[in-house]
């Protein structure tokens, strides 16, 4: 018999469970760490009094698409690149690195059409920027 907390976590967030089980490539992992380092440096300089989790939620809110053609809470490469430019870090991460992260997280094969845009959910983005390096 499963404990009630286990059942609740599976019923509420099955996609989170799938995401945490999926292993990212070494290159993608390095890009995720790079993005996290950029954001942490910005937080330390400009939001030092802010709780890190609150800062991450604000970042996710800032990169979420709010257009009428897509539902809110969708994260695209354009949103991430725009946010990086807004915080003065636009030259620290390439568009290719951002797109490779999104492609791996959303499950697009690299051999598919590169023009096909890949988006991730706000929850997936929050999980990505909450990733800590292994000690």
mmCIF file of C-alpha atoms in Angstrom:
data_model
loop_
_atom_site.group_PDB
_atom_site.id
_atom_site.type_symbol
_atom_site.label_atom_id
_atom_site.label_comp_id
_atom_site.label_asym_id
_atom_site.label_seq_id
_atom_site.Cartn_x
_atom_site.Cartn_y
_atom_site.Cartn_z
ATOM 1 C CA UNK A 1 0.000 0.000 0.000
ATOM 2 C CA UNK A 2 1.348 3.411 -0.985
ATOM 3 C CA UNK A 3 1.491 6.222 1.561
ATOM 4 C CA UNK A 4 -0.986 9.022 0.873
ATOM 5 C CA UNK A 5 1.797 11.562 0.263
ATOM 6 C CA UNK A 6 3.231 9.367 -2.493
ATOM 7 C CA UNK A 7 -0.157 9.028 -4.160
ATOM 8 C CA UNK A 8 -0.760 12.767 -3.951
ATOM 9 C CA UNK A 9 2.597 13.642 -5.511
ATOM 10 C CA UNK A 10 2.056 11.234 -8.377
ATOM 11 C CA UNK A 11 -1.511 12.411 -8.987
ATOM 12 C CA UNK A 12 -0.682 16.114 -8.804
ATOM 13 C CA UNK A 13 2.552 16.300 -10.741
ATOM 14 C CA UNK A 14 3.224 13.344 -13.046
ATOM 15 C CA UNK A 15 5.145 15.506 -15.547
ATOM 16 C CA UNK A 16 7.515 16.700 -12.838
ATOM 17 C CA UNK A 17 8.252 13.121 -11.946
ATOM 18 C CA UNK A 18 9.003 12.306 -15.573
ATOM 19 C CA UNK A 19 11.230 15.344 -15.938
ATOM 20 C CA UNK A 20 13.297 14.508 -12.876
ATOM 21 C CA UNK A 21 13.823 10.961 -14.133
ATOM 22 C CA UNK A 22 15.055 12.086 -17.538
ATOM 23 C CA UNK A 23 18.819 12.493 -17.739
ATOM 24 C CA UNK A 24 20.148 15.436 -19.735
ATOM 25 C CA UNK A 25 23.282 15.136 -21.847
ATOM 26 C CA UNK A 26 26.580 16.389 -20.485
ATOM 27 C CA UNK A 27 26.578 19.364 -22.841
ATOM 28 C CA UNK A 28 23.043 20.319 -21.869
ATOM 29 C CA UNK A 29 23.850 19.922 -18.178
ATOM 30 C CA UNK A 30 26.799 22.303 -18.570
ATOM 31 C CA UNK A 31 24.515 24.818 -20.319
ATOM 32 C CA UNK A 32 21.981 24.549 -17.484
ATOM 33 C CA UNK A 33 24.750 25.172 -14.942
ATOM 34 C CA UNK A 34 25.935 28.139 -17.003
ATOM 35 C CA UNK A 35 22.424 29.624 -17.025
ATOM 36 C CA UNK A 36 22.128 29.048 -13.276
ATOM 37 C CA UNK A 37 25.497 30.710 -12.656
ATOM 38 C CA UNK A 38 24.453 33.755 -14.698
ATOM 39 C CA UNK A 39 21.197 34.051 -12.760
ATOM 40 C CA UNK A 40 22.849 33.491 -9.383
ATOM 41 C CA UNK A 41 25.444 36.190 -10.080
ATOM 42 C CA UNK A 42 22.662 38.592 -11.045
ATOM 43 C CA UNK A 43 20.659 37.677 -7.924
ATOM 44 C CA UNK A 44 23.684 38.162 -5.663
ATOM 45 C CA UNK A 45 24.330 41.643 -7.085
ATOM 46 C CA UNK A 46 20.800 42.973 -7.524
ATOM 47 C CA UNK A 47 18.495 40.846 -5.343
ATOM 48 C CA UNK A 48 20.738 39.959 -2.412
ATOM 49 C CA UNK A 49 17.908 40.534 0.076
ATOM 50 C CA UNK A 50 15.518 38.340 -1.927
ATOM 51 C CA UNK A 51 15.023 34.686 -1.063
ATOM 52 C CA UNK A 52 16.547 32.596 -3.901
ATOM 53 C CA UNK A 53 13.333 30.652 -4.505
ATOM 54 C CA UNK A 54 11.330 33.876 -4.820
ATOM 55 C CA UNK A 55 13.915 35.248 -7.271
ATOM 56 C CA UNK A 56 13.638 32.089 -9.409
ATOM 57 C CA UNK A 57 9.850 32.429 -9.515
ATOM 58 C CA UNK A 58 10.218 36.049 -10.648
ATOM 59 C CA UNK A 59 12.612 34.953 -13.401
ATOM 60 C CA UNK A 60 10.155 32.305 -14.606
ATOM 61 C CA UNK A 61 7.387 34.901 -14.598
ATOM 62 C CA UNK A 62 9.590 37.268 -16.620
ATOM 63 C CA UNK A 63 10.409 34.701 -19.322
ATOM 64 C CA UNK A 64 6.878 33.326 -19.663
ATOM 65 C CA UNK A 65 5.146 34.035 -22.942
ATOM 66 C CA UNK A 66 2.119 36.237 -22.578
ATOM 67 C CA UNK A 67 0.904 36.359 -26.165
ATOM 68 C CA UNK A 68 -2.601 35.616 -27.340
ATOM 69 C CA UNK A 69 -1.365 32.817 -29.635
ATOM 70 C CA UNK A 70 0.126 30.773 -26.769
ATOM 71 C CA UNK A 71 -1.112 30.171 -23.238
ATOM 72 C CA UNK A 72 0.700 31.919 -20.400
ATOM 73 C CA UNK A 73 3.305 29.915 -18.566
ATOM 74 C CA UNK A 74 5.061 28.801 -21.737
ATOM 75 C CA UNK A 75 8.830 29.365 -21.900
ATOM 76 C CA UNK A 76 10.536 29.834 -25.267
ATOM 77 C CA UNK A 77 14.123 30.494 -26.333
ATOM 78 C CA UNK A 78 13.106 34.059 -27.219
ATOM 79 C CA UNK A 79 11.858 34.642 -23.683
ATOM 80 C CA UNK A 80 15.057 33.366 -22.094
ATOM 81 C CA UNK A 81 17.255 35.302 -24.513
ATOM 82 C CA UNK A 82 15.254 38.482 -23.925
ATOM 83 C CA UNK A 83 15.531 38.082 -20.147
ATOM 84 C CA UNK A 84 19.296 37.574 -20.387
ATOM 85 C CA UNK A 85 19.601 40.708 -22.522
ATOM 86 C CA UNK A 86 17.493 42.673 -20.033
ATOM 87 C CA UNK A 87 19.772 41.753 -17.132
ATOM 88 C CA UNK A 88 22.907 42.586 -19.145
ATOM 89 C CA UNK A 89 23.959 38.987 -19.727
ATOM 90 C CA UNK A 90 22.861 38.612 -23.333
ATOM 91 C CA UNK A 91 26.410 37.911 -24.495
ATOM 92 C CA UNK A 92 27.129 35.257 -21.848
ATOM 93 C CA UNK A 93 24.970 32.509 -23.350
ATOM 94 C CA UNK A 94 24.384 31.712 -27.015
ATOM 95 C CA UNK A 95 21.033 31.105 -28.642
ATOM 96 C CA UNK A 96 22.245 27.611 -29.578
ATOM 97 C CA UNK A 97 22.870 26.760 -25.915
ATOM 98 C CA UNK A 98 19.414 27.984 -24.937
ATOM 99 C CA UNK A 99 17.726 26.042 -27.749
ATOM 100 C CA UNK A 100 19.636 22.854 -26.926
ATOM 101 C CA UNK A 101 18.387 23.038 -23.325
ATOM 102 C CA UNK A 102 14.797 23.494 -24.481
ATOM 103 C CA UNK A 103 15.044 20.717 -27.085
ATOM 104 C CA UNK A 104 16.342 18.195 -24.554
ATOM 105 C CA UNK A 105 13.823 19.115 -21.879
ATOM 106 C CA UNK A 106 10.831 19.058 -24.223
ATOM 107 C CA UNK A 107 12.083 15.877 -25.888
ATOM 108 C CA UNK A 108 12.664 17.081 -29.461
ATOM 109 C CA UNK A 109 15.229 15.037 -31.308
ATOM 110 C CA UNK A 110 18.181 17.082 -32.575
ATOM 111 C CA UNK A 111 17.694 15.552 -36.025
ATOM 112 C CA UNK A 112 14.237 17.100 -36.357
ATOM 113 C CA UNK A 113 13.613 20.384 -38.112
ATOM 114 C CA UNK A 114 15.674 23.062 -36.369
ATOM 115 C CA UNK A 115 13.086 25.686 -37.340
ATOM 116 C CA UNK A 116 10.533 23.913 -35.155
ATOM 117 C CA UNK A 117 10.393 25.917 -31.952
ATOM 118 C CA UNK A 118 10.445 24.083 -28.678
ATOM 119 C CA UNK A 119 8.806 25.417 -25.544
ATOM 120 C CA UNK A 120 8.719 24.197 -21.967
ATOM 121 C CA UNK A 121 6.334 24.787 -19.098
ATOM 122 C CA UNK A 122 6.959 27.256 -16.304
ATOM 123 C CA UNK A 123 7.340 24.320 -13.894
ATOM 124 C CA UNK A 124 10.026 22.753 -16.088
ATOM 125 C CA UNK A 125 11.856 26.093 -16.231
ATOM 126 C CA UNK A 126 11.665 26.445 -12.453
ATOM 127 C CA UNK A 127 13.083 22.929 -12.086
ATOM 128 C CA UNK A 128 15.931 23.798 -14.472
ATOM 129 C CA UNK A 129 16.989 26.974 -12.736
ATOM 130 C CA UNK A 130 16.713 25.255 -9.364
ATOM 131 C CA UNK A 131 19.246 22.601 -10.411
ATOM 132 C CA UNK A 132 22.239 22.500 -8.111
ATOM 133 C CA UNK A 133 25.684 21.238 -9.043
ATOM 134 C CA UNK A 134 26.673 17.938 -7.512
ATOM 135 C CA UNK A 135 29.232 18.425 -4.765
#
